[in-house]
XYZ file of C-alpha atoms in Angstrom:
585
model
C 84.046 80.431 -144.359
C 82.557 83.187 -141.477
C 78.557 82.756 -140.765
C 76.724 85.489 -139.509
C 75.419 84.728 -135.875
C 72.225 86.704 -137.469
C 71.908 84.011 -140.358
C 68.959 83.806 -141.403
C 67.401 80.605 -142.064
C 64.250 79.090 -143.415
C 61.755 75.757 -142.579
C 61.315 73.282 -145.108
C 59.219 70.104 -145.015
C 61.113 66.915 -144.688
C 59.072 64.881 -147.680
C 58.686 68.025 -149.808
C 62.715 68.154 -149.951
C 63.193 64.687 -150.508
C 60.687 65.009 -153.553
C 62.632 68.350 -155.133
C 66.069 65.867 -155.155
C 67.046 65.099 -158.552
C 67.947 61.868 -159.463
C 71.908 61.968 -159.317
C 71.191 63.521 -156.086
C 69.129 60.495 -155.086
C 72.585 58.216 -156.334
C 74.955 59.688 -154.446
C 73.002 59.979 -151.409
C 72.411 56.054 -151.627
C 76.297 55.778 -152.313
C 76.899 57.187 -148.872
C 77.769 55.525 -145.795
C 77.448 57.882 -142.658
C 78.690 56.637 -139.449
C 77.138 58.753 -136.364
C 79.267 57.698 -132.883
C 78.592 58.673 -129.646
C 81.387 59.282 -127.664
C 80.834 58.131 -123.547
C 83.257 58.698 -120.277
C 84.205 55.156 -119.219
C 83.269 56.671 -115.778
C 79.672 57.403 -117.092
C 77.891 54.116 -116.800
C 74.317 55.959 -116.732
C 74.651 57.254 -120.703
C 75.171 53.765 -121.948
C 71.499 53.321 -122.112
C 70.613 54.831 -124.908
C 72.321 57.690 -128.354
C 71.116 61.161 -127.601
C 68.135 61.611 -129.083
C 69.447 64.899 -131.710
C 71.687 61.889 -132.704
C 69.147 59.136 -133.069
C 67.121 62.051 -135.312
C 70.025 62.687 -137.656
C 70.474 59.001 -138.540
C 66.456 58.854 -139.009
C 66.770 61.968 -141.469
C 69.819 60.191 -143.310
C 68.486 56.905 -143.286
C 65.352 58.123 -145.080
C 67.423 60.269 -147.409
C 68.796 56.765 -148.657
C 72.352 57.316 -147.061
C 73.934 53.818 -145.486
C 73.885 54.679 -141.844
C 75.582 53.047 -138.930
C 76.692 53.759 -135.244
C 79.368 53.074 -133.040
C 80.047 54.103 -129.146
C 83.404 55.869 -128.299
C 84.733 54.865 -125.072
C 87.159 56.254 -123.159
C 88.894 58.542 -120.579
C 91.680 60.847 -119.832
C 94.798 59.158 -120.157
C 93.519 56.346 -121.916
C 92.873 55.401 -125.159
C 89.455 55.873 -127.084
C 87.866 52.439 -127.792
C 85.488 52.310 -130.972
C 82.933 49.989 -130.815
C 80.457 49.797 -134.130
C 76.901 48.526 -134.012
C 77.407 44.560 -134.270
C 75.166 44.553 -137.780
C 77.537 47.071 -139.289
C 78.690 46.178 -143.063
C 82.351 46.157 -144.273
C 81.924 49.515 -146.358
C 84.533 52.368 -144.692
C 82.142 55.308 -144.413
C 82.911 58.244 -146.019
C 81.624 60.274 -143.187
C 81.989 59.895 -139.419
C 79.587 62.360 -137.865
C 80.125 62.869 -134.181
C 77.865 64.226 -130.875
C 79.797 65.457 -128.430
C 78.677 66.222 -124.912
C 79.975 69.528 -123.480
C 82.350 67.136 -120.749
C 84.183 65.669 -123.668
C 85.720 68.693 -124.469
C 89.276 68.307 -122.932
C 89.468 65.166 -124.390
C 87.718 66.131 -127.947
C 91.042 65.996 -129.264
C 92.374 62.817 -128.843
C 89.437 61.847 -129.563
C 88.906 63.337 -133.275
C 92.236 61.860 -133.818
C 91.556 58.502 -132.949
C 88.733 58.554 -135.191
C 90.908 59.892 -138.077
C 93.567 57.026 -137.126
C 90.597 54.546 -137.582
C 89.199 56.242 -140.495
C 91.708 57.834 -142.408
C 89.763 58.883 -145.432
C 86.171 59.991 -144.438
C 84.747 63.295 -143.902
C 85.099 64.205 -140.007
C 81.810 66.258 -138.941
C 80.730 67.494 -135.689
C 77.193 68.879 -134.538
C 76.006 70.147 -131.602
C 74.298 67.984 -128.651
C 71.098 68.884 -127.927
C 70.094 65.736 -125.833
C 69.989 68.535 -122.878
C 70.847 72.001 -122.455
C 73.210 71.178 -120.183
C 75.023 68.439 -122.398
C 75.015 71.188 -125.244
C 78.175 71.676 -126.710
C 77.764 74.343 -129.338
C 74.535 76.529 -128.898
C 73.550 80.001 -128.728
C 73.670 83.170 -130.445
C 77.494 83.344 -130.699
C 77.388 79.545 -131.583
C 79.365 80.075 -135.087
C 82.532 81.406 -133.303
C 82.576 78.488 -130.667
C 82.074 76.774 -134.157
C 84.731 78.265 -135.694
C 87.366 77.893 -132.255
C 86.690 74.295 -132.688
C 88.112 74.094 -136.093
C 90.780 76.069 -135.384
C 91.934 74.198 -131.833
C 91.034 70.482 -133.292
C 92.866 70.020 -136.927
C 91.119 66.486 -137.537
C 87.850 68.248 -137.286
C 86.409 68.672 -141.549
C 83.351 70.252 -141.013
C 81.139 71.830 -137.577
C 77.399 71.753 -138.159
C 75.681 74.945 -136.483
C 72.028 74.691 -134.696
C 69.640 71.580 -135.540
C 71.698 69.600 -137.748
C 69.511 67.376 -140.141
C 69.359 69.796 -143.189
C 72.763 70.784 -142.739
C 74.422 67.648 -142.633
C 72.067 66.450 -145.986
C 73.818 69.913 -147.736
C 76.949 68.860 -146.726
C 76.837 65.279 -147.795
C 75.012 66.590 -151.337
C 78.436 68.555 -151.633
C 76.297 71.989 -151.246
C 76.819 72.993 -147.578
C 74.429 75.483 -146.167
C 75.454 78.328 -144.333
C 74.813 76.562 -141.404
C 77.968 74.750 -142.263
C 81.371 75.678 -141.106
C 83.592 73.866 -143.178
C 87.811 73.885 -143.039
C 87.486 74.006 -146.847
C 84.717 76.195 -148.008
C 83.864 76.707 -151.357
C 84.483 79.451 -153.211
C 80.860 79.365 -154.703
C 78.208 81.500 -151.995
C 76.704 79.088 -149.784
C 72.650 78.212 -150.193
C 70.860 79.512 -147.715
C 70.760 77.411 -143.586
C 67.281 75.514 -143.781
C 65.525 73.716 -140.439
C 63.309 70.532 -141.334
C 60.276 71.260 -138.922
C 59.986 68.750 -136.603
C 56.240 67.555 -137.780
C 58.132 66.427 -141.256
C 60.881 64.647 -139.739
C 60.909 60.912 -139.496
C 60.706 59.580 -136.072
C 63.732 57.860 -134.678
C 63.822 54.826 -133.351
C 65.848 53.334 -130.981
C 69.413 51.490 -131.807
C 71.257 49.164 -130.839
C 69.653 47.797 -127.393
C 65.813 46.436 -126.804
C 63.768 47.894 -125.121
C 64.586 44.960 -121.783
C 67.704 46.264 -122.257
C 67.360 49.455 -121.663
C 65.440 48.651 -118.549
C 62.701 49.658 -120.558
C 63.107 53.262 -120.683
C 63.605 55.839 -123.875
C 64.045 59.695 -123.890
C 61.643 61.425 -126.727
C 61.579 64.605 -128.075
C 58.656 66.202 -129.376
C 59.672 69.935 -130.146
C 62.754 72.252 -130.478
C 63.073 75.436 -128.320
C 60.903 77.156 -125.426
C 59.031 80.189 -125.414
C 60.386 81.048 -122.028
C 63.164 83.945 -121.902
C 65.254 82.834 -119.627
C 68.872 83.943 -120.477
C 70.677 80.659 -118.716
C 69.197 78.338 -120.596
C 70.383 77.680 -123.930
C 67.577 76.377 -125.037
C 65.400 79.113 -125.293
C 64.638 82.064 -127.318
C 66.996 84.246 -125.683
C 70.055 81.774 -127.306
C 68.594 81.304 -130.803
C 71.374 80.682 -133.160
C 69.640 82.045 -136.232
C 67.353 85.284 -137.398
C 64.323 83.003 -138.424
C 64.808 80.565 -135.765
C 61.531 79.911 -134.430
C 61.428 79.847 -130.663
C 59.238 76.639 -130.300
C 58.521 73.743 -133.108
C 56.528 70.625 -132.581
C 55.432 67.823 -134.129
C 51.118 67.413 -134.109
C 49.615 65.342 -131.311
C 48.268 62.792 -133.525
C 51.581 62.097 -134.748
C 52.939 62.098 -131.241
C 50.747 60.086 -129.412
C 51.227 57.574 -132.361
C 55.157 57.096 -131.536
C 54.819 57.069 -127.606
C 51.838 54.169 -128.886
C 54.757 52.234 -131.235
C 57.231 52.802 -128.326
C 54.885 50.977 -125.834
C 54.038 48.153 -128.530
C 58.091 47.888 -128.530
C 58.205 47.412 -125.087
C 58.842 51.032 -123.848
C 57.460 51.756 -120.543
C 59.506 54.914 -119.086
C 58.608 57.549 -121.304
C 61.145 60.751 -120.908
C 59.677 63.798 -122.754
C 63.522 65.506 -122.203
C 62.076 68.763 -123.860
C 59.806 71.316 -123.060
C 57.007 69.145 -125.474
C 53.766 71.016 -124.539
C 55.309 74.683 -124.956
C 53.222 75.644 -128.187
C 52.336 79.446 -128.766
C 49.519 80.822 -126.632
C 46.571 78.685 -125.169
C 47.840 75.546 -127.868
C 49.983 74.395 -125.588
C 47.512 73.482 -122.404
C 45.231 72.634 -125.003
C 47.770 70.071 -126.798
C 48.427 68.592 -123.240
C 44.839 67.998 -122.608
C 44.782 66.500 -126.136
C 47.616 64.632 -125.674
C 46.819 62.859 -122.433
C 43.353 62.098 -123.314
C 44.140 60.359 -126.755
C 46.728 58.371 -124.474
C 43.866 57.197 -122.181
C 41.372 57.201 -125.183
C 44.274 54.154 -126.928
C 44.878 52.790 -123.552
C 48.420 53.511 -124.069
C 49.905 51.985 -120.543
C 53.218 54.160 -119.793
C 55.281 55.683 -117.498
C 55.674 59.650 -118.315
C 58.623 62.229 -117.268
C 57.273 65.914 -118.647
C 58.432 69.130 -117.943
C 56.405 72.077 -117.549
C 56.673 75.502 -116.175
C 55.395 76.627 -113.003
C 53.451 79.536 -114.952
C 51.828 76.255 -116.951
C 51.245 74.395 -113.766
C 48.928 77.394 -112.656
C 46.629 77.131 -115.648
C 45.665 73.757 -115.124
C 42.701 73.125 -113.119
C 42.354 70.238 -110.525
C 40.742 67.967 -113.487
C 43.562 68.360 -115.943
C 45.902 66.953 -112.978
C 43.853 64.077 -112.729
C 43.348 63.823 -116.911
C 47.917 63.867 -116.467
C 47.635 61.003 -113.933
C 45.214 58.993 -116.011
C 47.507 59.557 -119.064
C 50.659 58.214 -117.077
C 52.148 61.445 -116.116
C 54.611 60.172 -113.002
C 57.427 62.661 -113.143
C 56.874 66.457 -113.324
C 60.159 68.404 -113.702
C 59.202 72.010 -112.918
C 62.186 74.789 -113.563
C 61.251 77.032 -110.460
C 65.185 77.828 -110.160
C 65.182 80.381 -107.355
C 63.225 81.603 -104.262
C 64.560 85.375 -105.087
C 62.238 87.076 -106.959
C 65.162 89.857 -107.474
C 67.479 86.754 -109.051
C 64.434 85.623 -110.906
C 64.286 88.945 -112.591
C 67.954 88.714 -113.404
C 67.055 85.287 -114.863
C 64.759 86.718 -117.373
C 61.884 84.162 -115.485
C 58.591 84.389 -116.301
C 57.298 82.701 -112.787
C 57.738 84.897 -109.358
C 58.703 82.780 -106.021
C 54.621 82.963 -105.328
C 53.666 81.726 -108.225
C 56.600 78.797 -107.955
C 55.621 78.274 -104.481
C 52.097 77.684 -104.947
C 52.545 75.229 -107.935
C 55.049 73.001 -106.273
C 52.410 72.635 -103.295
C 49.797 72.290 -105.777
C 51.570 69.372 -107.544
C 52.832 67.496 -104.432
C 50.035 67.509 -102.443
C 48.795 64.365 -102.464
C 51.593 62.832 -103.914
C 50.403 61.452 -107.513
C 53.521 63.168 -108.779
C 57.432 62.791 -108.105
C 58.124 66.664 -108.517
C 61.752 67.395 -109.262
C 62.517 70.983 -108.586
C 65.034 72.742 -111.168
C 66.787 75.049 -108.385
C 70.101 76.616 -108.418
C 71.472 77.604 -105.046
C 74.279 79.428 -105.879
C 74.807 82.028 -109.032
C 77.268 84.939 -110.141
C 74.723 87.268 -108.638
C 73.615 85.444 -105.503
C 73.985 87.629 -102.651
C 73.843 86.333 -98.705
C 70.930 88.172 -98.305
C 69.265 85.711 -101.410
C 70.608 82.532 -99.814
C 68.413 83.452 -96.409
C 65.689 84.253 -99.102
C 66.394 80.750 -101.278
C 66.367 78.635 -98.376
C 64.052 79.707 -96.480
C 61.845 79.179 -99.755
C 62.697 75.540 -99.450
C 61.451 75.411 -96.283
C 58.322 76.806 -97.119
C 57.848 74.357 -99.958
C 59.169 71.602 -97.918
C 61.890 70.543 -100.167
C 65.063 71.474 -97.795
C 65.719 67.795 -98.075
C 66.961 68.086 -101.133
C 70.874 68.387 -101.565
C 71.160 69.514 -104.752
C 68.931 72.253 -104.479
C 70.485 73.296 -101.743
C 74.376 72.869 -103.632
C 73.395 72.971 -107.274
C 75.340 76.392 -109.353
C 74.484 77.973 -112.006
C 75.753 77.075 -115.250
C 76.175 79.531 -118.008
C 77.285 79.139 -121.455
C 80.222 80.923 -123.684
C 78.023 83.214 -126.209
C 74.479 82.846 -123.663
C 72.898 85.967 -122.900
C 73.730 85.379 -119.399
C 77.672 85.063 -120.552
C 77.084 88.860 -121.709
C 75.121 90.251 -118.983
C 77.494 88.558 -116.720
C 80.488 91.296 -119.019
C 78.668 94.133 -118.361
C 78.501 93.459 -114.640
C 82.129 92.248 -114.693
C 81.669 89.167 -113.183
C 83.337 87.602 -116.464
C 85.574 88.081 -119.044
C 85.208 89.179 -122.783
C 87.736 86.150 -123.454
C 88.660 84.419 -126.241
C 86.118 81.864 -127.646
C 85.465 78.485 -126.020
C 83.295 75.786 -125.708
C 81.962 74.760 -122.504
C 81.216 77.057 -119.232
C 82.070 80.415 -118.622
C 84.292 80.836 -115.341
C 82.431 83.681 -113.585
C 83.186 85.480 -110.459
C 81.013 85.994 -107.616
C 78.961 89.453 -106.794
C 79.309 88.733 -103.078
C 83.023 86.906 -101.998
C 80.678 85.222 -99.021
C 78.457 83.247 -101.157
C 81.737 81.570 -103.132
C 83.388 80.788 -100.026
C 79.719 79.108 -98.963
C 79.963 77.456 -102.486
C 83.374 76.038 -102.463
C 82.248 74.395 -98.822
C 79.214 72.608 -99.751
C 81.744 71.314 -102.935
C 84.206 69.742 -100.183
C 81.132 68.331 -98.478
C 80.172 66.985 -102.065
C 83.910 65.888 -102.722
C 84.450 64.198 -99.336
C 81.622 61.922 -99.016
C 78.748 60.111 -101.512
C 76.524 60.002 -98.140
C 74.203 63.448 -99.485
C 74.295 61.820 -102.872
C 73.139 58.858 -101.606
C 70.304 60.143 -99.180
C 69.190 62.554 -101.994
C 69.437 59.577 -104.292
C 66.797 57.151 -102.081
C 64.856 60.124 -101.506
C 64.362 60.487 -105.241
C 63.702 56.828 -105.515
C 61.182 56.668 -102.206
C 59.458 59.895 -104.191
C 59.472 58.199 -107.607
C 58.372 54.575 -106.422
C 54.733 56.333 -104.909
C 54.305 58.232 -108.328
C 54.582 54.975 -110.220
C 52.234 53.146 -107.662
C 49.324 55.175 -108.256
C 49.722 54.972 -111.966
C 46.920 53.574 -113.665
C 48.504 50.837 -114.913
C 50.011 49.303 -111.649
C 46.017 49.805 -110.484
C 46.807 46.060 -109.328
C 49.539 46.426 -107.513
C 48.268 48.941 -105.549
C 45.829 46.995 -104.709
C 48.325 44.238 -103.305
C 50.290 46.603 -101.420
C 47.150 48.067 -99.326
C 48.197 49.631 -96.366
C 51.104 48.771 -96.529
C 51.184 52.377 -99.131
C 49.504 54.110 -97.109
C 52.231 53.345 -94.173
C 54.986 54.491 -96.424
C 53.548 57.509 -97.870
C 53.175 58.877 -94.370
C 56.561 57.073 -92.962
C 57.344 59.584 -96.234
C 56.046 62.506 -95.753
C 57.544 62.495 -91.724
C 61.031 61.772 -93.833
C 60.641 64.616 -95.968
C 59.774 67.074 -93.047
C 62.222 65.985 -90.731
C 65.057 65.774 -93.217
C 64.057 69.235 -94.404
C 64.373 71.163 -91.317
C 67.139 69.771 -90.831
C 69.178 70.979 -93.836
C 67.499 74.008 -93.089
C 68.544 74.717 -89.922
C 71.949 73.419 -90.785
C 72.353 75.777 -94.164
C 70.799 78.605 -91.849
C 73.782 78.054 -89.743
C 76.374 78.366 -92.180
C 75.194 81.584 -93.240
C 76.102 82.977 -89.918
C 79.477 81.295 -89.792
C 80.904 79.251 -92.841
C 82.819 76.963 -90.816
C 80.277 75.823 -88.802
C 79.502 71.980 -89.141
C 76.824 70.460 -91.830
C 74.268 67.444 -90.642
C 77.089 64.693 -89.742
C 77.650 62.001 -92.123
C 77.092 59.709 -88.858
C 73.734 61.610 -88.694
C 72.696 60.931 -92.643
C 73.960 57.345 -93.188
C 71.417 55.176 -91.190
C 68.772 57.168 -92.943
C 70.048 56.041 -96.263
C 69.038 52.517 -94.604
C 65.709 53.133 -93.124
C 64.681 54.494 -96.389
C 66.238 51.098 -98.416
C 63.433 49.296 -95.324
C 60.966 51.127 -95.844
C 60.835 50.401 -99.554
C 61.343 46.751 -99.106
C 58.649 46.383 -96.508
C 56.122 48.694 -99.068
C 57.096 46.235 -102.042
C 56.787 42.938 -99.574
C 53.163 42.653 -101.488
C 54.982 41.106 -104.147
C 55.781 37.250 -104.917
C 59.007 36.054 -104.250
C 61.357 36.029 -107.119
C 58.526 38.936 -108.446
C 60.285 41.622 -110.075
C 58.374 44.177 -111.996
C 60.255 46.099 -114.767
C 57.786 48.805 -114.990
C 58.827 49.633 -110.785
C 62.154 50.461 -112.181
C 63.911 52.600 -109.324
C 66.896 54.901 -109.807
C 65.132 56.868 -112.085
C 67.573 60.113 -111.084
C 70.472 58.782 -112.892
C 72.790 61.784 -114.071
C 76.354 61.782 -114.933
C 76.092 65.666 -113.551
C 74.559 64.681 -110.340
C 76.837 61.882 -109.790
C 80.060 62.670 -111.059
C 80.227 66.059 -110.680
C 80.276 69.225 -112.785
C 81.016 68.587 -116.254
C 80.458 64.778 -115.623
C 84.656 64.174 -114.920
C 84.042 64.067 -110.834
């Protein structure tokens, strides 16, 4: 079977297609047993916490659909054996379909790993779907998504069936023996396939979480409220630039009400850290700010006590006036990731971004200037087009803003997708290859020779030593532990800690400053002559210390043996962060 990459597909409501089933459709659904595993790098202790949430949706949408459905984690490595572990209240019954979510890392060792599922389960139906925990996780995405689909089947034999775009209706067609479109399948029918269909996210059942409580999780749960972004940005496969379909609508959501009732059932679960992983408040024209305001005031309204992550544009960040940052604070709002990505306005452009370096500049300073929020900055230092003349541009930008003191803005690359828009204007600048298809990210070359040799130094520095990670690491905590202090519902422990806050958001702020300079002036440097030295690991370590102090002597307010769960630190966990590109060091 060969999909169009122009499909077209349609929306259908979730209940309304469960009604239309007949009943020998209802049977064999409830004769089904789906088991959904989650495949993790042994390395990547950070991912345990929690199934992506595109997975955790899936099972929801099965589940409801009356289909038996269990989970299992994959564990394992290269070189070693995969290690299939299933839920510990999972029945007897052999499913007849093992449905996997691959993260774009896993795909040297997809392989061994489809066939170690087929060794285990030797009769079922062997499906994978794309991840769309994170556009950077994603493994199949994009408008040339049905040829990746397609390579897969033809590189991994054990593979049955590859499910194209947001999975929940196709995977329902394929189980009902009437695959969609959407569905590439190593047997297709002869019969013309129905037409792809997307439940829209307002009909879908809510997932819930798995296997672990919420205490075990250290309290903490990503949640997605829509599908897509309205933004054009041709990196990112998430939004309406990469659309796999004709049809596919740029942005879906679920309602507010809705919403705001699952963070509320989270929270009466025992959720605290709530991470809104998408772009949740990017609704067509003036809905979205006015769905935010919504949505934080019916939080306050329930008295709703959690911790927020959000992401929002820098555009969006203009449009909200001083009281709407204090209505975000009241609501919980902590964490504000804002995608600012570059201080080039001419790399911008190439980007497809909708926010200049002004109007990125004077949001971040907006946000973090009196440091209710932990800001972390989406910012890519070096890309296919980068030139040396941008990198004097892009760092001095983070001087500006003050954030030179962090090291993966000033090391992060750009990432860019097989089949992205920014995979094909990166062809017709010939700074990559028309190549066969493949899943993962595209090796490009670089427009100017001097930024890749600048590149390839600050990934020795990277590879030599943990000492940046670590810094940048504390940093993030010192950042993330003020947020959470001044949310509303640690209004007592602020109170405890007295001037003793006060102390370390200023012992802070001196940090930031200092640190920032000093990157600066050492990045600066390199630009002039690549083998000049970086700050000297003898010059970061102690810092790594003071900063450890510093929080100790802030959180000294508490009891002894006193450990809050909703202080939780290390809140900038990622397997990309820590082990590298790709998650494989």
């Amino acid at each position: 079977m060969s999909l169009s990459a122009q499909a077209a597909i349609t929306y259908l409501d979730f209940a309304a297609f469960l009604d239309g089933l007949s009943g020998a459709e209802r049977d064999h659904l409830a004769a089904q047993t789906l088991l959904f595993v989650y495949p993790v790098l042994q390395a990547n202790r950070f991912e345990l916490i929690e199934q992506p949430v595109g997975q955790r949706q899936l099972m929801a949408s099965c589940q409801a659909a009356g289909c038996r459905v269990d989970h299992a984690i994959a564990h394992g490595s290269a070189g070693q054996e995969w290690e299939i572990t299933r839920s510990p209240g999972a029945g007897s019954a052999q499913p007849q379909w093992v449905v996997l979510n691959p993260m774009i890392a896993l795909w040297p060792l997809l392989g061994d790993l489809c066939q170690a599922l087929r060794t285990a389960f030797p009769d079922a139906t062997l499906v994978v779907h794309t991840s769309d925990q994170h556009q950077h996780e994603k493994l199949i995405g994009g408008p040339r998504a049905p040829v990746i689909a397609q390579k897969l089947l033809d590189q991994v034999a054990t593979v049955d069936a590859v499910l194209i775009g947001f999975a929940e209706h196709s995977l329902l067609s394929l189980v009902l023996g009437q695959p969609s479109e959407l569905v590439l399948h190593r047997r297709p029918s002869t019969e013309p396939a129905p037409r792809g269909a997307y439940f829209t996210m307002d009909s879908l059942p809510r997932p819930s979480s798995l296997s672990r409580s919420a205490v075990e999780q250290k309290r903490g749960i990503r949640v997605q409220r829509g599908r897509g972004c309205l933004a054009p940005c041709t990196y990112c496969i998430e939004s309406q630039a990469n659309r796999v379909a004709a049809g596919e609508r740029p942005w879906d959501g679920a309602g507010i009400s809705s919403f705001v009732q699952h963070i509320n059932a989270l929270s009466q679960a025992g959720y605290f850290f709530i991470n809104l992983m998408d772009s949740s408040f990017e609704d067509p024209g003036r809905r979205g700010i006015d769905d935010l305001r919504l949505f934080c005031r019916m939080l306050v309204e329930q008295q709703v006590q959690v911790s927020i992550k959000m992401h929002l544009r820098a555009e969006t960040v203009q449009k909200l006036s001083d009281n709407d940052l204090v209505l975000l604070k009241s609501a919980g709002v902590d964490v504000l990731v804002i995608g600012i990505e570059s201080g080039s306005n001419e790399e911008l452009a190439f980007f497809h971004k909708i926010a200049d370096r002004e109007t990125a500049q004077a949001s971040v300073r907006r946000l973090e200037q009196n440091g209710q929020f932990a800001t972390i900055l989406g910012y890519m230092m070096f890309g296919p087009t980068t030139t040396m003349a941008m990198l004097h541009e892009k760092i001095a930008f983070l001087g500006a803003i003050g954030r030179g003191w962090d090291f993966l803005n000033l090391t992060n690359r750009v990432l860019v997708f097989w089949g992205s828009r920014m995979h094909d204007q990166l062809i017709e600048r010939g700074l990559a290859d028309e190549d066969d298809a493949h899943l993962g990210w595209v090796p490009y070359r670089s427009a100017d020779p001097a930024v890749a040799v600048l590149a390839e130094r600050f990934d020795e520095l990277k590879r030599a030593s943990g000492v940046y990670a670590r810094l940048n690491n504390r940093m993030y905590d010192a950042i993330n532990l003020e947020s959470r202090l001044l949310n509303p519902a640690h209004r007592s422990y602020r109170q405890r800690a007295g001037e003793r806050f006060d102390r370390f958001q200023q012992a802070l702020r001196a940090r930031e400053a200092a640190l920032s300079q000093r990157y600066v002036t050492a990045f600066t440097a390199l630009l002039a002559d690549p083998t000049h030295p970086f700050v000297g690991e003898d010059e970061i370590a102690p810092l790594v210390g003071q900063l450890d102090q510093d929080m100790q002597t802030l959180l000294a307010f508490l009891d002894p043996g006193e450990q809050p769960e909703t202080l939780q630190l290390q809140t900038w966990m990622s397997a990309v962060n820590v082990l590298g590109t790709g998650g494989q060091g």
